[in-house]
mmCIF file of N, CA, C and O in Angstrom:
data_model
loop_
_atom_site.group_PDB
_atom_site.id
_atom_site.type_symbol
_atom_site.label_atom_id
_atom_site.label_comp_id
_atom_site.label_asym_id
_atom_site.label_seq_id
_atom_site.Cartn_x
_atom_site.Cartn_y
_atom_site.Cartn_z
ATOM 1 N N MET A 29 123.592 49.819 110.769
ATOM 2 C CA MET A 29 123.493 51.126 111.418
ATOM 3 C C MET A 29 122.600 52.032 110.578
ATOM 4 O O MET A 29 122.697 52.055 109.365
ATOM 5 N N THR A 30 121.748 52.763 111.219
ATOM 6 C CA THR A 30 120.832 53.648 110.529
ATOM 7 C C THR A 30 121.371 55.073 110.530
ATOM 8 O O THR A 30 122.163 55.458 111.380
ATOM 9 N N THR A 31 120.898 55.840 109.560
ATOM 10 C CA THR A 31 121.248 57.252 109.528
ATOM 11 C C THR A 31 120.293 58.008 110.440
ATOM 12 O O THR A 31 119.267 57.476 110.868
ATOM 13 N N TYR A 32 120.622 59.259 110.696
ATOM 14 C CA TYR A 32 119.781 60.069 111.577
ATOM 15 C C TYR A 32 118.386 60.244 110.981
ATOM 16 O O TYR A 32 117.389 60.125 111.700
ATOM 17 N N SER A 33 118.304 60.495 109.688
ATOM 18 C CA SER A 33 116.977 60.697 109.082
ATOM 19 C C SER A 33 116.152 59.413 109.129
ATOM 20 O O SER A 33 114.933 59.458 109.345
ATOM 21 N N GLU A 34 116.780 58.246 108.956
ATOM 22 C CA GLU A 34 116.053 56.981 109.071
ATOM 23 C C GLU A 34 115.580 56.769 110.510
ATOM 24 O O GLU A 34 114.449 56.338 110.737
ATOM 25 N N ALA A 35 116.453 57.087 111.454
ATOM 26 C CA ALA A 35 116.097 56.928 112.869
ATOM 27 C C ALA A 35 114.947 57.859 113.245
ATOM 28 O O ALA A 35 114.056 57.469 114.010
ATOM 29 N N LYS A 36 114.954 59.082 112.711
ATOM 30 C CA LYS A 36 113.849 60.008 112.993
ATOM 31 C C LYS A 36 112.535 59.458 112.448
ATOM 32 O O LYS A 36 111.494 59.577 113.094
ATOM 33 N N ALA A 37 112.570 58.846 111.266
ATOM 34 C CA ALA A 37 111.356 58.273 110.679
ATOM 35 C C ALA A 37 110.850 57.110 111.526
ATOM 36 O O ALA A 37 109.632 56.975 111.753
ATOM 37 N N ILE A 38 111.760 56.284 112.009
ATOM 38 C CA ILE A 38 111.369 55.160 112.870
ATOM 39 C C ILE A 38 110.756 55.687 114.160
ATOM 40 O O ILE A 38 109.708 55.212 114.608
ATOM 41 N N ARG A 39 111.396 56.684 114.764
ATOM 42 C CA ARG A 39 110.878 57.259 116.006
ATOM 43 C C ARG A 39 109.492 57.852 115.785
ATOM 44 O O ARG A 39 108.597 57.681 116.609
ATOM 45 N N GLN A 40 109.290 58.524 114.659
ATOM 46 C CA GLN A 40 107.979 59.106 114.376
ATOM 47 C C GLN A 40 106.915 58.024 114.225
ATOM 48 O O GLN A 40 105.800 58.178 114.724
ATOM 49 N N SER A 41 107.248 56.920 113.569
ATOM 50 C CA SER A 41 106.263 55.844 113.420
ATOM 51 C C SER A 41 105.948 55.209 114.777
ATOM 52 O O SER A 41 104.791 54.883 115.051
ATOM 53 N N LEU A 42 106.961 55.044 115.629
ATOM 54 C CA LEU A 42 106.711 54.516 116.978
ATOM 55 C C LEU A 42 105.851 55.482 117.784
ATOM 56 O O LEU A 42 104.941 55.065 118.507
ATOM 57 N N TYR A 43 106.117 56.774 117.664
ATOM 58 C CA TYR A 43 105.336 57.779 118.372
ATOM 59 C C TYR A 43 103.885 57.774 117.884
ATOM 60 O O TYR A 43 102.956 57.824 118.693
ATOM 61 N N THR A 44 103.694 57.690 116.582
ATOM 62 C CA THR A 44 102.344 57.673 116.008
ATOM 63 C C THR A 44 101.562 56.461 116.511
ATOM 64 O O THR A 44 100.385 56.578 116.883
ATOM 65 N N GLU A 45 102.210 55.309 116.534
ATOM 66 C CA GLU A 45 101.547 54.100 117.012
ATOM 67 C C GLU A 45 101.192 54.216 118.497
ATOM 68 O O GLU A 45 100.101 53.839 118.919
ATOM 69 N N THR A 46 102.098 54.758 119.289
ATOM 70 C CA THR A 46 101.832 54.930 120.716
ATOM 71 C C THR A 46 100.675 55.900 120.935
ATOM 72 O O THR A 46 99.815 55.663 121.789
ATOM 73 N N GLU A 47 100.625 56.967 120.173
ATOM 74 C CA GLU A 47 99.513 57.921 120.280
ATOM 75 C C GLU A 47 98.191 57.275 119.885
ATOM 76 O O GLU A 47 97.164 57.526 120.515
ATOM 77 N N ARG A 48 98.203 56.434 118.846
ATOM 78 C CA ARG A 48 96.985 55.744 118.421
ATOM 79 C C ARG A 48 96.487 54.836 119.542
ATOM 80 O O ARG A 48 95.291 54.827 119.877
ATOM 81 N N LEU A 49 97.396 54.095 120.144
ATOM 82 C CA LEU A 49 97.009 53.188 121.229
ATOM 83 C C LEU A 49 96.594 53.956 122.479
ATOM 84 O O LEU A 49 95.710 53.515 123.223
ATOM 85 N N SER A 50 97.190 55.105 122.710
ATOM 86 C CA SER A 50 96.785 55.953 123.826
ATOM 87 C C SER A 50 95.344 56.427 123.620
ATOM 88 O O SER A 50 94.557 56.469 124.573
ATOM 89 N N GLY A 51 94.999 56.759 122.396
ATOM 90 C CA GLY A 51 93.629 57.151 122.086
ATOM 91 C C GLY A 51 92.653 56.018 122.351
ATOM 92 O O GLY A 51 91.540 56.234 122.850
ATOM 93 N N ALA A 52 93.067 54.809 122.035
ATOM 94 C CA ALA A 52 92.217 53.643 122.306
ATOM 95 C C ALA A 52 92.016 53.468 123.808
ATOM 96 O O ALA A 52 90.916 53.109 124.261
ATOM 97 N N MET A 53 93.052 53.744 124.591
ATOM 98 C CA MET A 53 92.923 53.633 126.042
ATOM 99 C C MET A 53 91.957 54.686 126.599
ATOM 100 O O MET A 53 91.266 54.442 127.579
ATOM 101 N N ARG A 54 91.906 55.839 125.967
ATOM 102 C CA ARG A 54 91.006 56.901 126.439
ATOM 103 C C ARG A 54 89.533 56.601 126.171
ATOM 104 O O ARG A 54 88.660 57.285 126.699
ATOM 105 N N THR A 55 89.241 55.574 125.372
ATOM 106 C CA THR A 55 87.847 55.238 125.095
ATOM 107 C C THR A 55 87.197 54.486 126.249
ATOM 108 O O THR A 55 85.975 54.394 126.303
ATOM 109 N N PHE A 56 87.995 53.953 127.156
ATOM 110 C CA PHE A 56 87.431 53.218 128.291
ATOM 111 C C PHE A 56 86.840 54.205 129.299
ATOM 112 O O PHE A 56 87.358 55.301 129.480
ATOM 113 N N PRO A 57 85.735 53.803 129.949
ATOM 114 C CA PRO A 57 85.067 54.719 130.886
ATOM 115 C C PRO A 57 85.937 55.061 132.087
ATOM 116 O O PRO A 57 86.766 54.255 132.518
ATOM 117 N N LYS A 58 85.725 56.248 132.593
ATOM 118 C CA LYS A 58 86.429 56.736 133.777
ATOM 119 C C LYS A 58 85.414 56.973 134.885
ATOM 120 O O LYS A 58 84.254 57.258 134.632
ATOM 121 N N GLY A 59 85.880 56.895 136.107
ATOM 122 C CA GLY A 59 85.029 57.159 137.257
ATOM 123 C C GLY A 59 84.945 58.656 137.523
ATOM 124 O O GLY A 59 85.452 59.487 136.759
ATOM 125 N N ALA A 60 84.324 59.014 138.625
ATOM 126 C CA ALA A 60 84.100 60.420 138.975
ATOM 127 C C ALA A 60 85.405 61.179 139.167
ATOM 128 O O ALA A 60 85.485 62.379 138.892
ATOM 129 N N MET A 61 86.447 60.508 139.599
ATOM 130 C CA MET A 61 87.725 61.182 139.844
ATOM 131 C C MET A 61 88.690 61.041 138.662
ATOM 132 O O MET A 61 89.868 61.358 138.776
ATOM 133 N N GLY A 62 88.189 60.543 137.532
ATOM 134 C CA GLY A 62 89.024 60.412 136.354
ATOM 135 C C GLY A 62 89.846 59.135 136.295
ATOM 136 O O GLY A 62 90.686 58.981 135.424
ATOM 137 N N MET A 63 89.612 58.237 137.216
ATOM 138 C CA MET A 63 90.341 56.968 137.268
ATOM 139 C C MET A 63 89.519 55.881 136.589
ATOM 140 O O MET A 63 88.285 55.907 136.636
ATOM 141 N N THR A 64 90.201 54.925 136.008
ATOM 142 C CA THR A 64 89.520 53.787 135.397
ATOM 143 C C THR A 64 89.058 52.848 136.515
ATOM 144 O O THR A 64 89.871 52.430 137.342
ATOM 145 N N PRO A 65 87.771 52.515 136.544
ATOM 146 C CA PRO A 65 87.250 51.627 137.601
ATOM 147 C C PRO A 65 87.884 50.229 137.522
ATOM 148 O O PRO A 65 88.278 49.765 136.452
ATOM 149 N N ASP A 66 87.961 49.564 138.658
ATOM 150 C CA ASP A 66 88.563 48.235 138.729
ATOM 151 C C ASP A 66 87.848 47.227 137.843
ATOM 152 O O ASP A 66 88.492 46.368 137.238
ATOM 153 N N ASN A 67 86.514 47.314 137.760
ATOM 154 C CA ASN A 67 85.795 46.335 136.932
ATOM 155 C C ASN A 67 86.154 46.500 135.454
ATOM 156 O O ASN A 67 86.169 45.524 134.707
ATOM 157 N N VAL A 68 86.464 47.716 135.020
ATOM 158 C CA VAL A 68 86.895 47.936 133.640
ATOM 159 C C VAL A 68 88.312 47.394 133.465
ATOM 160 O O VAL A 68 88.625 46.737 132.474
ATOM 161 N N LYS A 69 89.171 47.637 134.445
ATOM 162 C CA LYS A 69 90.555 47.159 134.365
ATOM 163 C C LYS A 69 90.628 45.638 134.306
ATOM 164 O O LYS A 69 91.582 45.082 133.770
ATOM 165 N N GLN A 70 89.636 44.966 134.854
ATOM 166 C CA GLN A 70 89.637 43.510 134.865
ATOM 167 C C GLN A 70 89.092 42.911 133.576
ATOM 168 O O GLN A 70 89.215 41.707 133.370
ATOM 169 N N SER A 71 88.527 43.726 132.705
ATOM 170 C CA SER A 71 87.968 43.197 131.458
ATOM 171 C C SER A 71 89.084 42.796 130.496
ATOM 172 O O SER A 71 90.166 43.372 130.481
ATOM 173 N N ALA A 72 88.787 41.787 129.698
ATOM 174 C CA ALA A 72 89.770 41.292 128.730
ATOM 175 C C ALA A 72 90.111 42.365 127.694
ATOM 176 O O ALA A 72 91.277 42.478 127.281
ATOM 177 N N GLU A 73 89.125 43.153 127.301
ATOM 178 C CA GLU A 73 89.368 44.197 126.297
ATOM 179 C C GLU A 73 90.351 45.244 126.819
ATOM 180 O O GLU A 73 91.277 45.649 126.114
ATOM 181 N N TYR A 74 90.155 45.661 128.059
ATOM 182 C CA TYR A 74 91.049 46.657 128.654
ATOM 183 C C TYR A 74 92.454 46.086 128.802
ATOM 184 O O TYR A 74 93.439 46.752 128.462
ATOM 185 N N GLN A 75 92.556 44.871 129.305
ATOM 186 C CA GLN A 75 93.870 44.270 129.519
ATOM 187 C C GLN A 75 94.618 44.100 128.202
ATOM 188 O O GLN A 75 95.836 44.315 128.144
ATOM 189 N N PHE A 76 93.904 43.734 127.146
ATOM 190 C CA PHE A 76 94.529 43.590 125.833
ATOM 191 C C PHE A 76 95.030 44.948 125.327
ATOM 192 O O PHE A 76 96.179 45.080 124.901
ATOM 193 N N ALA A 77 94.165 45.966 125.411
ATOM 194 C CA ALA A 77 94.540 47.312 124.963
ATOM 195 C C ALA A 77 95.690 47.866 125.801
ATOM 196 O O ALA A 77 96.624 48.477 125.264
ATOM 197 N N LYS A 78 95.662 47.647 127.088
ATOM 198 C CA LYS A 78 96.723 48.118 127.982
ATOM 199 C C LYS A 78 98.041 47.436 127.665
ATOM 200 O O LYS A 78 99.104 48.067 127.660
ATOM 201 N N GLY A 79 97.994 46.145 127.376
ATOM 202 C CA GLY A 79 99.199 45.405 127.002
ATOM 203 C C GLY A 79 99.818 45.942 125.718
ATOM 204 O O GLY A 79 101.036 46.103 125.630
ATOM 205 N N LEU A 80 98.975 46.221 124.724
ATOM 206 C CA LEU A 80 99.476 46.790 123.471
ATOM 207 C C LEU A 80 100.083 48.165 123.698
ATOM 208 O O LEU A 80 101.165 48.476 123.176
ATOM 209 N N PHE A 81 99.401 48.999 124.479
ATOM 210 C CA PHE A 81 99.924 50.336 124.760
ATOM 211 C C PHE A 81 101.243 50.258 125.515
ATOM 212 O O PHE A 81 102.211 50.947 125.159
ATOM 213 N N ASP A 82 101.299 49.446 126.548
ATOM 214 C CA ASP A 82 102.526 49.330 127.346
ATOM 215 C C ASP A 82 103.704 48.861 126.496
ATOM 216 O O ASP A 82 104.817 49.382 126.621
ATOM 217 N N ALA A 83 103.473 47.885 125.614
ATOM 218 C CA ALA A 83 104.542 47.386 124.746
ATOM 219 C C ALA A 83 105.005 48.473 123.777
ATOM 220 O O ALA A 83 106.206 48.659 123.561
ATOM 221 N N SER A 84 104.062 49.195 123.212
ATOM 222 C CA SER A 84 104.407 50.259 122.276
ATOM 223 C C SER A 84 105.172 51.375 122.975
ATOM 224 O O SER A 84 106.172 51.886 122.448
ATOM 225 N N PHE A 85 104.725 51.744 124.169
ATOM 226 C CA PHE A 85 105.400 52.803 124.921
ATOM 227 C C PHE A 85 106.822 52.378 125.307
ATOM 228 O O PHE A 85 107.762 53.176 125.242
ATOM 229 N N ALA A 86 106.992 51.106 125.665
ATOM 230 C CA ALA A 86 108.324 50.597 126.016
ATOM 231 C C ALA A 86 109.253 50.648 124.808
ATOM 232 O O ALA A 86 110.427 51.021 124.932
ATOM 233 N N LYS A 87 108.741 50.292 123.630
ATOM 234 C CA LYS A 87 109.553 50.372 122.403
ATOM 235 C C LYS A 87 109.968 51.806 122.134
ATOM 236 O O LYS A 87 111.113 52.069 121.762
ATOM 237 N N LEU A 88 109.030 52.734 122.297
ATOM 238 C CA LEU A 88 109.331 54.146 122.069
ATOM 239 C C LEU A 88 110.394 54.632 123.048
ATOM 240 O O LEU A 88 111.336 55.324 122.654
ATOM 241 N N ARG A 89 110.275 54.272 124.306
ATOM 242 C CA ARG A 89 111.274 54.676 125.308
ATOM 243 C C ARG A 89 112.647 54.118 124.967
ATOM 244 O O ARG A 89 113.657 54.823 125.053
ATOM 245 N N MET A 90 112.705 52.854 124.595
ATOM 246 C CA MET A 90 113.987 52.242 124.254
ATOM 247 C C MET A 90 114.593 52.902 123.017
ATOM 248 O O MET A 90 115.801 53.137 122.955
ATOM 249 N N PHE A 91 113.754 53.224 122.037
ATOM 250 C CA PHE A 91 114.276 53.848 120.830
ATOM 251 C C PHE A 91 114.733 55.273 121.121
ATOM 252 O O PHE A 91 115.737 55.726 120.558
ATOM 253 N N ASN A 92 114.030 55.987 121.986
ATOM 254 C CA ASN A 92 114.480 57.324 122.371
ATOM 255 C C ASN A 92 115.841 57.261 123.057
ATOM 256 O O ASN A 92 116.696 58.118 122.822
ATOM 257 N N ALA A 93 116.062 56.253 123.881
ATOM 258 C CA ALA A 93 117.368 56.082 124.527
ATOM 259 C C ALA A 93 118.443 55.825 123.479
ATOM 260 O O ALA A 93 119.551 56.368 123.562
ATOM 261 N N TYR A 94 118.123 55.009 122.480
ATOM 262 C CA TYR A 94 119.052 54.750 121.370
ATOM 263 C C TYR A 94 119.370 56.047 120.636
ATOM 264 O O TYR A 94 120.528 56.314 120.292
ATOM 265 N N MET A 95 118.337 56.840 120.387
ATOM 266 C CA MET A 95 118.534 58.116 119.674
ATOM 267 C C MET A 95 119.474 59.025 120.460
ATOM 268 O O MET A 95 120.387 59.618 119.888
ATOM 269 N N ILE A 96 119.268 59.139 121.753
ATOM 270 C CA ILE A 96 120.099 60.024 122.573
ATOM 271 C C ILE A 96 121.544 59.523 122.593
ATOM 272 O O ILE A 96 122.481 60.318 122.492
ATOM 273 N N LYS A 97 121.706 58.229 122.682
ATOM 274 C CA LYS A 97 123.054 57.659 122.741
ATOM 275 C C LYS A 97 123.798 57.832 121.415
ATOM 276 O O LYS A 97 124.995 58.095 121.408
ATOM 277 N N ASN A 98 123.090 57.693 120.289
ATOM 278 C CA ASN A 98 123.754 57.666 118.992
ATOM 279 C C ASN A 98 123.643 58.955 118.176
ATOM 280 O O ASN A 98 124.437 59.146 117.252
ATOM 281 N N PHE A 99 122.677 59.794 118.479
ATOM 282 C CA PHE A 99 122.448 60.982 117.656
ATOM 283 C C PHE A 99 122.265 62.249 118.484
ATOM 284 O O PHE A 99 121.530 63.151 118.086
ATOM 285 N N ALA A 100 122.925 62.335 119.612
ATOM 286 C CA ALA A 100 122.752 63.495 120.490
ATOM 287 C C ALA A 100 123.106 64.790 119.771
ATOM 288 O O ALA A 100 122.391 65.789 119.888
ATOM 289 N N ARG A 101 124.186 64.803 119.038
ATOM 290 C CA ARG A 101 124.626 66.015 118.354
ATOM 291 C C ARG A 101 123.592 66.462 117.305
ATOM 292 O O ARG A 101 123.251 67.639 117.216
ATOM 293 N N GLU A 102 123.082 65.506 116.538
ATOM 294 C CA GLU A 102 122.098 65.824 115.506
ATOM 295 C C GLU A 102 120.786 66.315 116.118
ATOM 296 O O GLU A 102 120.164 67.253 115.615
ATOM 297 N N MET A 103 120.384 65.687 117.217
ATOM 298 C CA MET A 103 119.148 66.101 117.882
ATOM 299 C C MET A 103 119.290 67.514 118.435
ATOM 300 O O MET A 103 118.363 68.318 118.344
ATOM 301 N N ARG A 104 120.441 67.809 118.999
ATOM 302 C CA ARG A 104 120.695 69.153 119.526
ATOM 303 C C ARG A 104 120.627 70.182 118.396
ATOM 304 O O ARG A 104 120.029 71.245 118.557
ATOM 305 N N ALA A 105 121.202 69.849 117.253
ATOM 306 C CA ALA A 105 121.171 70.762 116.105
ATOM 307 C C ALA A 105 119.737 70.975 115.632
ATOM 308 O O ALA A 105 119.354 72.093 115.278
ATOM 309 N N ASP A 106 118.921 69.921 115.631
ATOM 310 C CA ASP A 106 117.506 70.056 115.246
ATOM 311 C C ASP A 106 116.771 71.006 116.190
ATOM 312 O O ASP A 106 115.978 71.834 115.751
ATOM 313 N N ARG A 107 117.008 70.848 117.486
ATOM 314 C CA ARG A 107 116.336 71.711 118.460
ATOM 315 C C ARG A 107 116.768 73.164 118.318
ATOM 316 O O ARG A 107 115.989 74.067 118.581
ATOM 317 N N ARG A 108 117.984 73.376 117.924
ATOM 318 C CA ARG A 108 118.495 74.734 117.766
ATOM 319 C C ARG A 108 118.174 75.328 116.401
ATOM 320 O O ARG A 108 118.586 76.448 116.114
ATOM 321 N N GLY A 109 117.471 74.612 115.585
ATOM 322 C CA GLY A 109 117.064 75.141 114.297
ATOM 323 C C GLY A 109 118.013 74.795 113.162
ATOM 324 O O GLY A 109 118.060 75.486 112.159
ATOM 325 N N GLY A 110 118.774 73.732 113.309
ATOM 326 C CA GLY A 110 119.626 73.267 112.219
ATOM 327 C C GLY A 110 120.961 73.958 112.091
ATOM 328 O O GLY A 110 121.608 73.883 111.058
ATOM 329 N N ARG A 111 121.396 74.661 113.123
ATOM 330 C CA ARG A 111 122.702 75.324 113.054
ATOM 331 C C ARG A 111 123.817 74.366 112.903
ATOM 332 O O ARG A 111 123.921 73.321 113.352
#
């Protein structure tokens, strides 16, 4: 079992990794309406980057659910300024 401070550090590292991969996804070209064209989506580079991002985002979501289930009181105190 982890402590709240350890869990916060893990969540921050997962968030940082997800943000890094999100930045990599933003490097792919967009069409006129801001959508990624189908030919780009079919490229191996895009599919690889998308797979990494999706996996990282799923880990972050699962860990956030763990945090809410196990540290709701501590998270609430953090949001309220440590009262």
